[in-house]
mmCIF file of the C-alpha atoms, coordinates in Angstrom:
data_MODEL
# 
_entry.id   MODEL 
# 
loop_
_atom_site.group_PDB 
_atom_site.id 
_atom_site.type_symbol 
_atom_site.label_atom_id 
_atom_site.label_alt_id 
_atom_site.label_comp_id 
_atom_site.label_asym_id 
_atom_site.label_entity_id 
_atom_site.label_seq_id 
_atom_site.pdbx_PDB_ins_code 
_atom_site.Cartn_x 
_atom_site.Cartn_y 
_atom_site.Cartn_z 
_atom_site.occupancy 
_atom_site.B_iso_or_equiv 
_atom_site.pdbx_formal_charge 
_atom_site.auth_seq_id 
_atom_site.auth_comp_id 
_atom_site.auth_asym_id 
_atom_site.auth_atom_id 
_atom_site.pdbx_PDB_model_num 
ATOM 1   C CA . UNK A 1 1   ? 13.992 -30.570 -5.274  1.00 0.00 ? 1   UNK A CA 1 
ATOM 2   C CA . UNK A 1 2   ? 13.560 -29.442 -8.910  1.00 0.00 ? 2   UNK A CA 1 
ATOM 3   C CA . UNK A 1 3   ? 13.063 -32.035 -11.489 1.00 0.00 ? 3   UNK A CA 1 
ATOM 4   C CA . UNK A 1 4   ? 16.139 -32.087 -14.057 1.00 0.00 ? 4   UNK A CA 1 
ATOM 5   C CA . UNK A 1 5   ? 14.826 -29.592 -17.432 1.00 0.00 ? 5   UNK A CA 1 
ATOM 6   C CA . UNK A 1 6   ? 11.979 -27.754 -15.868 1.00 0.00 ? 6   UNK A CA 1 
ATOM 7   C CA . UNK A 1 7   ? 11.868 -24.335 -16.898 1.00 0.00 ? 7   UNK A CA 1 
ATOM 8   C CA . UNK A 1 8   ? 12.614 -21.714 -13.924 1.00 0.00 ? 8   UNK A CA 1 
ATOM 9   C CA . UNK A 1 9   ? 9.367  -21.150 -11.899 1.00 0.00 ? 9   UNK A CA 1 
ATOM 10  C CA . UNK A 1 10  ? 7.749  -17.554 -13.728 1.00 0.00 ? 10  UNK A CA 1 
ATOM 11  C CA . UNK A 1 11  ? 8.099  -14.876 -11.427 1.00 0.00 ? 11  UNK A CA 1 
ATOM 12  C CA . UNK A 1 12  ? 4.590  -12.509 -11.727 1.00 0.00 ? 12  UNK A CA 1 
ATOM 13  C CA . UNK A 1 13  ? 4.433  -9.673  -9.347  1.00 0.00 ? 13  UNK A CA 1 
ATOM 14  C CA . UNK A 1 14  ? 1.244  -7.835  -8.652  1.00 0.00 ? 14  UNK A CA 1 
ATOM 15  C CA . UNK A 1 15  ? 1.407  -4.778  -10.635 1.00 0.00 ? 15  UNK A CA 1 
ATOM 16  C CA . UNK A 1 16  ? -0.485 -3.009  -7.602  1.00 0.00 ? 16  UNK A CA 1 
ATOM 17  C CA . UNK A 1 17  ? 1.628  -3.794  -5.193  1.00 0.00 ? 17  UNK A CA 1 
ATOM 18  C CA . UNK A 1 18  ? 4.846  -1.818  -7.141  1.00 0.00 ? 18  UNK A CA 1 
ATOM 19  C CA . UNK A 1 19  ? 3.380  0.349   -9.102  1.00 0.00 ? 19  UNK A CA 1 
ATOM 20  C CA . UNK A 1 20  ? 5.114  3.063   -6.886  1.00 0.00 ? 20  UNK A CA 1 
ATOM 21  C CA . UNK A 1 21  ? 8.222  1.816   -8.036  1.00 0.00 ? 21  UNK A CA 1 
ATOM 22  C CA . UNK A 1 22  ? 7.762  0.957   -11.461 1.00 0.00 ? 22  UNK A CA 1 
ATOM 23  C CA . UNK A 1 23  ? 4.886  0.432   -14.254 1.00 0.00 ? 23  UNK A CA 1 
ATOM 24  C CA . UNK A 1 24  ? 5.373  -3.164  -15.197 1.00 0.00 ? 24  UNK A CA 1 
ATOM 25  C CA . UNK A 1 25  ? 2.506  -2.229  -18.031 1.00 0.00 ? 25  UNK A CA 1 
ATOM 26  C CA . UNK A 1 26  ? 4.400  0.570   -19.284 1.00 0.00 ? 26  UNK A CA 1 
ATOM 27  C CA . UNK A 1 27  ? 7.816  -1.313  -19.962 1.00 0.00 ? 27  UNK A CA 1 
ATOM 28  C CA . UNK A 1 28  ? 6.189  -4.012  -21.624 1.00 0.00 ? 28  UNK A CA 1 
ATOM 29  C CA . UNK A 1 29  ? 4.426  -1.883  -23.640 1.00 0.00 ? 29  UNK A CA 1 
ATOM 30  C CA . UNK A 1 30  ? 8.155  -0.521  -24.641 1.00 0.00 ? 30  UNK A CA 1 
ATOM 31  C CA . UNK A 1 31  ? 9.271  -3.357  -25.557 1.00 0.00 ? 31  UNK A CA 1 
ATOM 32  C CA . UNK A 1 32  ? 5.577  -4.818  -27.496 1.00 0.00 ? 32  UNK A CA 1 
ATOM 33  C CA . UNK A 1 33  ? 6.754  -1.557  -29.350 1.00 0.00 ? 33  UNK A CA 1 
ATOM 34  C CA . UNK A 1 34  ? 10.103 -2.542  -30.350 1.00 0.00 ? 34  UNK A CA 1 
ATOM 35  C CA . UNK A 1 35  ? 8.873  -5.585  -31.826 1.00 0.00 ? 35  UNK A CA 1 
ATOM 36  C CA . UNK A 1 36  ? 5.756  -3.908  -33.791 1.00 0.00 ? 36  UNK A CA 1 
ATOM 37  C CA . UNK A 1 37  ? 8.389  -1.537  -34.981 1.00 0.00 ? 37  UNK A CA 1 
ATOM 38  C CA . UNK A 1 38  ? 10.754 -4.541  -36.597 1.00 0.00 ? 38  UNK A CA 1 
ATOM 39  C CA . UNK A 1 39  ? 7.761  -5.941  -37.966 1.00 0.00 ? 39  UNK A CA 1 
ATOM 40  C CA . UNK A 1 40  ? 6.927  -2.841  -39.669 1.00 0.00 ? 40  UNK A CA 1 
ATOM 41  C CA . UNK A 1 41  ? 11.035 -2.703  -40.631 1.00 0.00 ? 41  UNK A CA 1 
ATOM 42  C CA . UNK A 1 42  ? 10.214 -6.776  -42.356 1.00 0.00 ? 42  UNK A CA 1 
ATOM 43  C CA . UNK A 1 43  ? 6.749  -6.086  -43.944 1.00 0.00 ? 43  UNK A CA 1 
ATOM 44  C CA . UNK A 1 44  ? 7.952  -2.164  -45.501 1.00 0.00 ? 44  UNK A CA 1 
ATOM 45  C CA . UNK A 1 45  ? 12.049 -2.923  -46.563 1.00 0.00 ? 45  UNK A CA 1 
ATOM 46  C CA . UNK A 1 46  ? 12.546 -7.125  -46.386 1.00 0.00 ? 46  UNK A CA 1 
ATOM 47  C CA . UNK A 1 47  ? 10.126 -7.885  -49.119 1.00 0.00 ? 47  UNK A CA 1 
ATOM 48  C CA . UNK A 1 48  ? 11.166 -9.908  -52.324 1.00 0.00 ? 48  UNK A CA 1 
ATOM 49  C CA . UNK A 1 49  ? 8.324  -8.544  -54.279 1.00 0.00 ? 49  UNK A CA 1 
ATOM 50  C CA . UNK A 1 50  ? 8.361  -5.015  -54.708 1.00 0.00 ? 50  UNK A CA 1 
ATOM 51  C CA . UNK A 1 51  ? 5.088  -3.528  -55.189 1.00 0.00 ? 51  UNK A CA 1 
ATOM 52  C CA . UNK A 1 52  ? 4.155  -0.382  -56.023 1.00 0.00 ? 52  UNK A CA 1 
ATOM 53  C CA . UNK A 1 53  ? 2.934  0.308   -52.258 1.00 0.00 ? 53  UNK A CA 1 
ATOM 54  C CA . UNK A 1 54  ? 7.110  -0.513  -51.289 1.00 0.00 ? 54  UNK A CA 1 
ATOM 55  C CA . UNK A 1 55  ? 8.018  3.342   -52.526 1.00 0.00 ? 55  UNK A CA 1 
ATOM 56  C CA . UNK A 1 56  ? 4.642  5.117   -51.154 1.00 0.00 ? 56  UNK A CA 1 
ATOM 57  C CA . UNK A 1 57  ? 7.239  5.750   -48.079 1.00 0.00 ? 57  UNK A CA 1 
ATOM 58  C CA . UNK A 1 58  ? 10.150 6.634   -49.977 1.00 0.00 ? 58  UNK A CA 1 
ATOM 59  C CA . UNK A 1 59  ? 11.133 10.289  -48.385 1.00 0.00 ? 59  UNK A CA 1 
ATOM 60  C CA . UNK A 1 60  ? 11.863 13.004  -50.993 1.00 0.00 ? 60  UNK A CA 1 
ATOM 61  C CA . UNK A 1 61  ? 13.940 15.457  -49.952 1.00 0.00 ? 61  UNK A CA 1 
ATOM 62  C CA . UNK A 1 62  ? 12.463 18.793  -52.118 1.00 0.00 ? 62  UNK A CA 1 
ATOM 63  C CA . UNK A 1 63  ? 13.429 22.233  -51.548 1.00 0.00 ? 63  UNK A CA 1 
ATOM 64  C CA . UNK A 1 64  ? 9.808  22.526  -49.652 1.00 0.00 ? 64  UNK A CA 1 
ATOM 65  C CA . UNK A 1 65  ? 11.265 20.360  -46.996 1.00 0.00 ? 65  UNK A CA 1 
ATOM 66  C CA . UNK A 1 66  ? 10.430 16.201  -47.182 1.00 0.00 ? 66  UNK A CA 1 
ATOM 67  C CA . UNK A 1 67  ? 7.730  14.258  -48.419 1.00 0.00 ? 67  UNK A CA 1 
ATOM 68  C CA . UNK A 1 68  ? 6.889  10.652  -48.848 1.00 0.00 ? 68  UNK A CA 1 
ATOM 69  C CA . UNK A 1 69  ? 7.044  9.597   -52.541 1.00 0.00 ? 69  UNK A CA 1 
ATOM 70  C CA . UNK A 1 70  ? 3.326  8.850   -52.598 1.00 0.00 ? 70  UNK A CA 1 
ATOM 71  C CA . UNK A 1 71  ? 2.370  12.742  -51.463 1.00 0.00 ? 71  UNK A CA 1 
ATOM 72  C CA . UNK A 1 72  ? 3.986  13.644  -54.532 1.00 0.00 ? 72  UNK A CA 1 
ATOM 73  C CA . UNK A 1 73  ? 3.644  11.037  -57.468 1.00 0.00 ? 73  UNK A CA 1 
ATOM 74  C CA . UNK A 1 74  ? 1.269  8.821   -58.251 1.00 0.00 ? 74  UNK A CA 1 
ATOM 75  C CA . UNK A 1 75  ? 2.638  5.082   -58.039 1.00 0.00 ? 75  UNK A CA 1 
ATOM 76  C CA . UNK A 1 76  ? 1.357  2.438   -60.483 1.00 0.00 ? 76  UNK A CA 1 
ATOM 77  C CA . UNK A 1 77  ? 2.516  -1.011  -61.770 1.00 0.00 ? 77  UNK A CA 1 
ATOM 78  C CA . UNK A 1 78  ? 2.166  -1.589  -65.239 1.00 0.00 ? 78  UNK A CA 1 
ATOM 79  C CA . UNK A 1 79  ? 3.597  -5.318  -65.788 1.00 0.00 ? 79  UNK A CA 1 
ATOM 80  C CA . UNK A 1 80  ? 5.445  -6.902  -63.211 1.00 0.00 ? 80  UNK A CA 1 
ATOM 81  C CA . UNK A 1 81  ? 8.623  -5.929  -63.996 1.00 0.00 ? 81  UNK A CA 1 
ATOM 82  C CA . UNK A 1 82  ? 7.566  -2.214  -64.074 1.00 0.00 ? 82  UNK A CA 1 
ATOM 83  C CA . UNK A 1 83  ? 6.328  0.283   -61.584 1.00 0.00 ? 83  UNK A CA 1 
ATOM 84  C CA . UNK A 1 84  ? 5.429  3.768   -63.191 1.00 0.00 ? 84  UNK A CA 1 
ATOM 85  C CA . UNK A 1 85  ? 5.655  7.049   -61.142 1.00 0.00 ? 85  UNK A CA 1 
ATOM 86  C CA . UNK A 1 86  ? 3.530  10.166  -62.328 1.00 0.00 ? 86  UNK A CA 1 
ATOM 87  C CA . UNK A 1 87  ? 5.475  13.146  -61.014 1.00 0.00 ? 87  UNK A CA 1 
ATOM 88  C CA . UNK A 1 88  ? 3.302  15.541  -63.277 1.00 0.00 ? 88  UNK A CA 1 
ATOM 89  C CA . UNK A 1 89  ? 1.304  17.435  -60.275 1.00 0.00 ? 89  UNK A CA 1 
ATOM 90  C CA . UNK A 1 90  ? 5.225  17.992  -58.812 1.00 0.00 ? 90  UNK A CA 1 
ATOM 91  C CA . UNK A 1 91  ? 7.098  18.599  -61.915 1.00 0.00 ? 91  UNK A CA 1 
ATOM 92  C CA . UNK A 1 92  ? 9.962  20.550  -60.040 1.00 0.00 ? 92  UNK A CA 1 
ATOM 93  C CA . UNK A 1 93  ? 10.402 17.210  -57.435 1.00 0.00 ? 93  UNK A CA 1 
ATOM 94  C CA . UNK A 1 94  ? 10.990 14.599  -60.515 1.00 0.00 ? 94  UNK A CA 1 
ATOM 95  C CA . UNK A 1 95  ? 14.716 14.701  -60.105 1.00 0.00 ? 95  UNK A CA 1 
ATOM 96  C CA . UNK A 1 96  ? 14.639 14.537  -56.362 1.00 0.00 ? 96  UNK A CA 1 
ATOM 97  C CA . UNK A 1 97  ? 12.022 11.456  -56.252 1.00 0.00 ? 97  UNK A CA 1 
ATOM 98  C CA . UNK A 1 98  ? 13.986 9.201   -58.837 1.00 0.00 ? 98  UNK A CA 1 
ATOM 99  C CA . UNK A 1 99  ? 17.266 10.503  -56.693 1.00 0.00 ? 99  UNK A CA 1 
ATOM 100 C CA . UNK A 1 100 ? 15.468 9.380   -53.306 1.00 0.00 ? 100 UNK A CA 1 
ATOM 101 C CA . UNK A 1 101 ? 14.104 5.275   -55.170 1.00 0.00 ? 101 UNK A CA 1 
ATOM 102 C CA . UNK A 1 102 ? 17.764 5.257   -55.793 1.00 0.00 ? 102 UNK A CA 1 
ATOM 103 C CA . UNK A 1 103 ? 19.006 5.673   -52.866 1.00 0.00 ? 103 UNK A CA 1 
ATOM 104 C CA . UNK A 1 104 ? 15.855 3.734   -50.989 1.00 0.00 ? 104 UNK A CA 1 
ATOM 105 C CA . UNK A 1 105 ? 17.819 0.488   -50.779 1.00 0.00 ? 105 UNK A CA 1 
ATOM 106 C CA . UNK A 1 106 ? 15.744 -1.432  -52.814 1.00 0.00 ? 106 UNK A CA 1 
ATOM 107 C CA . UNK A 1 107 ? 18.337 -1.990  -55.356 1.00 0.00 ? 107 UNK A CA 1 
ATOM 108 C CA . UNK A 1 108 ? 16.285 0.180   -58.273 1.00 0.00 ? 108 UNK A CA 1 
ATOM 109 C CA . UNK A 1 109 ? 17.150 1.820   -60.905 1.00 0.00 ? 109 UNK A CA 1 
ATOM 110 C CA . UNK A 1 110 ? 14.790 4.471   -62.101 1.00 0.00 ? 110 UNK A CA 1 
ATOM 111 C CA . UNK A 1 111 ? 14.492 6.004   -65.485 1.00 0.00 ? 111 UNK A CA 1 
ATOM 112 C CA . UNK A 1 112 ? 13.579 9.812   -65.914 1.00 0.00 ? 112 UNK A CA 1 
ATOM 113 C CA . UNK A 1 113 ? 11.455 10.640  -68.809 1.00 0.00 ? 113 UNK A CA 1 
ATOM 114 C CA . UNK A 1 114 ? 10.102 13.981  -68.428 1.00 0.00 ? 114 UNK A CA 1 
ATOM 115 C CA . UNK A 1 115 ? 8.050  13.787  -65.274 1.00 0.00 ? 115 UNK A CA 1 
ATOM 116 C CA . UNK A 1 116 ? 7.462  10.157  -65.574 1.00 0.00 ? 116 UNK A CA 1 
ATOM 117 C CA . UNK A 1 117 ? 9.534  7.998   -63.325 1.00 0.00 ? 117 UNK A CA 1 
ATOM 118 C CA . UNK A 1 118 ? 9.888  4.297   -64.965 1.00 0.00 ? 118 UNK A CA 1 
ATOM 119 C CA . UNK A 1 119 ? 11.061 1.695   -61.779 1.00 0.00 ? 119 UNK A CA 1 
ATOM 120 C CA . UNK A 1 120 ? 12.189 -1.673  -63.555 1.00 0.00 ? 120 UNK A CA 1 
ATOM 121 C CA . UNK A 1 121 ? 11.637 -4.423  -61.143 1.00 0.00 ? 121 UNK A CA 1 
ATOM 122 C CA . UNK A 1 122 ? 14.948 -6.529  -60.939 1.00 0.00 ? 122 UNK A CA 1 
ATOM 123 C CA . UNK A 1 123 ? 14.453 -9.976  -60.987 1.00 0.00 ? 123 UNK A CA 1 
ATOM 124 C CA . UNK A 1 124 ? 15.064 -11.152 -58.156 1.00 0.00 ? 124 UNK A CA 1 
ATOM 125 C CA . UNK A 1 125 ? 17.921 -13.122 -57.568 1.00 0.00 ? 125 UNK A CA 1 
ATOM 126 C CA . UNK A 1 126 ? 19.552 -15.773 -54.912 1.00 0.00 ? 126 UNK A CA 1 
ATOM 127 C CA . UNK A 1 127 ? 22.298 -12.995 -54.129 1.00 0.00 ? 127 UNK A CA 1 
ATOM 128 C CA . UNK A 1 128 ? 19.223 -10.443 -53.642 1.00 0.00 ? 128 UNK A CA 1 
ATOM 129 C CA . UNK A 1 129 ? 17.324 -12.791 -51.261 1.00 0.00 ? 129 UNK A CA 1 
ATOM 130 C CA . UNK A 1 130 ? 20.968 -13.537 -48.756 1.00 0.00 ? 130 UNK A CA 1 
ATOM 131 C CA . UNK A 1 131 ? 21.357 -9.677  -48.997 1.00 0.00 ? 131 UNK A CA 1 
ATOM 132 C CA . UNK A 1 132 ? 17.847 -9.499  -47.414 1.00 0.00 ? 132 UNK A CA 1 
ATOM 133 C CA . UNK A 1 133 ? 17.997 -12.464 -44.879 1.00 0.00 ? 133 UNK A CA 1 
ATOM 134 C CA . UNK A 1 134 ? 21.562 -10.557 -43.645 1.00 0.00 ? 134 UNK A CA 1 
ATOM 135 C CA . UNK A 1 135 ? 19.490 -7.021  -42.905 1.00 0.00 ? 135 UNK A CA 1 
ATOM 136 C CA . UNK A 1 136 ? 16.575 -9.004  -41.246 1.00 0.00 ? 136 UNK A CA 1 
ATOM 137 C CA . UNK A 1 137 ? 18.942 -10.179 -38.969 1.00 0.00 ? 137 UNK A CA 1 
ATOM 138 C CA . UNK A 1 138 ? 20.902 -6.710  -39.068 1.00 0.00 ? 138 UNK A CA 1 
ATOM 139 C CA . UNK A 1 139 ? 17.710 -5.500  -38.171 1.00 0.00 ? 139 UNK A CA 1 
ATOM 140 C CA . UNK A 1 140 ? 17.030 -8.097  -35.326 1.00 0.00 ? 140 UNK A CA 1 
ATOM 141 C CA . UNK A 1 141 ? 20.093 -7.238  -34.028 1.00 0.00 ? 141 UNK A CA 1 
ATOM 142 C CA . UNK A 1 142 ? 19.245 -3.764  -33.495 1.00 0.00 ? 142 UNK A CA 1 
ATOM 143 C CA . UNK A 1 143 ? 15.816 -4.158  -32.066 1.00 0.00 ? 143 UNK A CA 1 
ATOM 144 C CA . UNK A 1 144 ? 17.474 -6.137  -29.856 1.00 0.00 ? 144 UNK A CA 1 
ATOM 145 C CA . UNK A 1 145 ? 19.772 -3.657  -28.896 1.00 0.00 ? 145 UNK A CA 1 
ATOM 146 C CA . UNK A 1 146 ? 16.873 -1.331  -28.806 1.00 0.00 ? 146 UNK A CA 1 
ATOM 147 C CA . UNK A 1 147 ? 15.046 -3.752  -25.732 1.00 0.00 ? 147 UNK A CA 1 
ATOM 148 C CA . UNK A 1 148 ? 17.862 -4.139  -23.698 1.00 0.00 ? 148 UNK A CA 1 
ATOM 149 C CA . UNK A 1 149 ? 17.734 -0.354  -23.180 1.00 0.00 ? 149 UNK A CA 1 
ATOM 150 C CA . UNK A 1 150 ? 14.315 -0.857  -22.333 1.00 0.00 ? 150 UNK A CA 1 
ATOM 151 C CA . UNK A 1 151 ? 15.135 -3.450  -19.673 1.00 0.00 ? 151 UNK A CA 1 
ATOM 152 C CA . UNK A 1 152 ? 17.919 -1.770  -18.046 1.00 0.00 ? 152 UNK A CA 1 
ATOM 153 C CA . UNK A 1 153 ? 16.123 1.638   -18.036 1.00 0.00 ? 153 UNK A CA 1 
ATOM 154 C CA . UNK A 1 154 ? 13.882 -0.316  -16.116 1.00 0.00 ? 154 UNK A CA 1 
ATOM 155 C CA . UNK A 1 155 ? 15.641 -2.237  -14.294 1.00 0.00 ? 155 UNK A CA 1 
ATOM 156 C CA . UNK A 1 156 ? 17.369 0.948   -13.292 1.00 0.00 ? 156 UNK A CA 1 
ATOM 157 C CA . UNK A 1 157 ? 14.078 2.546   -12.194 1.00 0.00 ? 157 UNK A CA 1 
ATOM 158 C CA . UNK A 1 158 ? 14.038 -0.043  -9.549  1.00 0.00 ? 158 UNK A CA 1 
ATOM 159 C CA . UNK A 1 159 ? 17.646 -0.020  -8.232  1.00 0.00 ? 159 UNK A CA 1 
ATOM 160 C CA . UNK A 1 160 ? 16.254 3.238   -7.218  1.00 0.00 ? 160 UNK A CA 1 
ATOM 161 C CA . UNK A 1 161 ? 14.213 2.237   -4.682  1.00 0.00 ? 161 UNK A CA 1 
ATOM 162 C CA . UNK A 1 162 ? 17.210 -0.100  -3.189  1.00 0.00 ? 162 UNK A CA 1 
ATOM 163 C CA . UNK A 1 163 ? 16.695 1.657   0.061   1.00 0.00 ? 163 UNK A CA 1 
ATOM 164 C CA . UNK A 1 164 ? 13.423 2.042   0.442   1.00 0.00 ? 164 UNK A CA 1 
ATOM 165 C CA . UNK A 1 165 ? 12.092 -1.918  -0.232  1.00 0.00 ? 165 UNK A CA 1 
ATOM 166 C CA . UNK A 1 166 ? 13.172 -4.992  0.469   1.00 0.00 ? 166 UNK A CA 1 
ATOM 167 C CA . UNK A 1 167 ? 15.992 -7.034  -1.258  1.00 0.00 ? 167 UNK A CA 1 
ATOM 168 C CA . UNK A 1 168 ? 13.273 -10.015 -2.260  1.00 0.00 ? 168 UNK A CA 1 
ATOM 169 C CA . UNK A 1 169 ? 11.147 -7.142  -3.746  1.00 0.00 ? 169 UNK A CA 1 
ATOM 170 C CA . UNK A 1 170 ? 13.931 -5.845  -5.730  1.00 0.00 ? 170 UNK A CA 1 
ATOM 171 C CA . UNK A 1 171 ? 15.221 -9.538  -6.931  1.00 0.00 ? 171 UNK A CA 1 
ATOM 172 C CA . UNK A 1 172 ? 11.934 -10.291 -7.878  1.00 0.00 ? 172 UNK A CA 1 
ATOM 173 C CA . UNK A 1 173 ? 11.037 -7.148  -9.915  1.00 0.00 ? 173 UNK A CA 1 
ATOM 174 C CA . UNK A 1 174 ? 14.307 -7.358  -11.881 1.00 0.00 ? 174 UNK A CA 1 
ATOM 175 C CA . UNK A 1 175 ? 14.013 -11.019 -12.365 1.00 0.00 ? 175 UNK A CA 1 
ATOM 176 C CA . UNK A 1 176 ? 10.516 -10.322 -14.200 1.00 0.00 ? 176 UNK A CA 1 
ATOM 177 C CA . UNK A 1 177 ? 11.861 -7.623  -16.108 1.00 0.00 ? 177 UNK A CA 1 
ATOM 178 C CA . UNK A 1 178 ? 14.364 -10.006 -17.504 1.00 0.00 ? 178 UNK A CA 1 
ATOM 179 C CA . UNK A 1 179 ? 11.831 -12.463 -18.096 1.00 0.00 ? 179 UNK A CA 1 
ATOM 180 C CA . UNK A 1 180 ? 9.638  -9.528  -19.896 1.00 0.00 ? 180 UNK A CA 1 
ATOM 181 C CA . UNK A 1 181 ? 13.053 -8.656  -22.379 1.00 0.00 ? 181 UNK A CA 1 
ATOM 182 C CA . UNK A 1 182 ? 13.596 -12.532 -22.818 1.00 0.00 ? 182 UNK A CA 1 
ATOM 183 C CA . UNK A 1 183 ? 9.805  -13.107 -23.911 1.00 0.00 ? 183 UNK A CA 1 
ATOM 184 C CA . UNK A 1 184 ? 9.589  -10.259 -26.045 1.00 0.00 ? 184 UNK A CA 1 
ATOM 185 C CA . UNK A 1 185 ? 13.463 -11.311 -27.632 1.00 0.00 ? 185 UNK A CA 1 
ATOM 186 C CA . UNK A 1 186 ? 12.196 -14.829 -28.052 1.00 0.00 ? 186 UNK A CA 1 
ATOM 187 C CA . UNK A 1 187 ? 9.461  -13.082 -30.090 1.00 0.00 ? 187 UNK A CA 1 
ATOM 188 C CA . UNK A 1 188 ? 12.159 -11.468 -32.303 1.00 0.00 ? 188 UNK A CA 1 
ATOM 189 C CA . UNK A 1 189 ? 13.841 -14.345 -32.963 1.00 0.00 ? 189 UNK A CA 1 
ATOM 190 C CA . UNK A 1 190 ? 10.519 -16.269 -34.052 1.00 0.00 ? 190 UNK A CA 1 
ATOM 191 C CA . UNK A 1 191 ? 10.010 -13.110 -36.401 1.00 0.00 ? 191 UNK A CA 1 
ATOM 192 C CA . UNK A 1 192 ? 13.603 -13.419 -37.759 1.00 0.00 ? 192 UNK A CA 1 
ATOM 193 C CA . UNK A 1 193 ? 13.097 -17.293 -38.193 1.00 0.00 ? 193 UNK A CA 1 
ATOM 194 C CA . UNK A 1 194 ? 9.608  -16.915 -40.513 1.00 0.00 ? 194 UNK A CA 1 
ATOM 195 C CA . UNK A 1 195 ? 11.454 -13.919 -42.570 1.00 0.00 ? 195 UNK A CA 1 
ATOM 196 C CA . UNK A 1 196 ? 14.593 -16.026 -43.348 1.00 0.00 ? 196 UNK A CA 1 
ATOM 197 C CA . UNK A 1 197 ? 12.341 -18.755 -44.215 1.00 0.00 ? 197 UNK A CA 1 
ATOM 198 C CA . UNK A 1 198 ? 10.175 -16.347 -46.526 1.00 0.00 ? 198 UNK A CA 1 
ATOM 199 C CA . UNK A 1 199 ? 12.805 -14.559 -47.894 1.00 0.00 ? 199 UNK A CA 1 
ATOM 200 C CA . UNK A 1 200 ? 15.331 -17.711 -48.856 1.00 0.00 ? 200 UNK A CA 1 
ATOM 201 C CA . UNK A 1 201 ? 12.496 -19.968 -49.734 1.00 0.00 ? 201 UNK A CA 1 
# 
């Protein structure tokens, strides 16, 4: 009999012997992508400080299609309330770069004068760090979202083979799948948990 709290034996399948049903490496690779890619979504957007590296990925929409701010001006920080953008190489894209750090999210304002692009750093406040723990967990949500369509597209894979392998096989396969998603959503949540922390102080 099973002792009271033990966690549920880990099922771990031989990759070899499915592999002609489904790549076990491939779906967890999926999902190891979903979490790089919220990690990425914290380290670029959720950050209290903004430095001047924040806007490099800023996309400018110019009438020679779109470009990431730092392809176009150069980025500096003068003080740390101040970020600087040179636009003088792209004269004709001023408008549309201080348009796109508008827009970015970031809550800046940007100043136009001539082709320089002054970004005052807001200070940041209490309301300004809650507005960023709420998209870190916006954005947990969604990567979220994002795995369990990686674990029922595979878990799908192997309802295909319903007929041709036995129920145990099946069972077991979707049962480690689950245990993949969990894993890699427990992961997510640990991410979500040192953001929050960082970001409410």
């Amino acid at each position: 009999a099973k002792g009271k709290g033990q966690a549920p034996a880990k099922v771990n399948i031989s990759a070899a012997l499915v592999e002609d049903i489904i790549n076990l490496e491939e779906t967890n690779e999926d999902m190891q992508a979903v979490i790089e890619a919220l990690k990425e979504d914290f380290s670029r957007n959720l950050s209290v400080r903004t430095s001047p590296g924040a806007l490099d990925h800023i996309i400018v929409m110019t009438k020679d299609g779109k470009f990431p701010l730092n392809q176009l001006g150069q980025i500096s920080q003068k003080s740390p309330q101040l970020i600087i953008v040179n636009m003088t190489d792209f004269p004709e894209s001023t408008a549309a770069a201080a348009k796109a750090i508008r827009e970015s999210g970031m809550n800046l304002n940007p100043e136009m004068d001539g082709t320089i692009i002054r970004v005052p750093i807001p200070k940041v406040t209490r309301e300004h760090r809650e507005s960023l723990a709420k998209l870190a967990k916006q954005s947990t949500n969604k990567s979220k979202e994002a795995l369990r369509k990686v674990r029922s597209k595979s878990v799908n894979q192997v309802k295909k083979f319903k007929s041709k392998v036995s129920e145990d096989t099946i069972w077991l396969l979707e049962k480690q799948i689950q245990q993949m998603a969990d894993g890699a959503a427990a992961e997510m949540d640990k991410l979500l948990a040192a953001k929050t922390k960082e970001l409410l102080g």
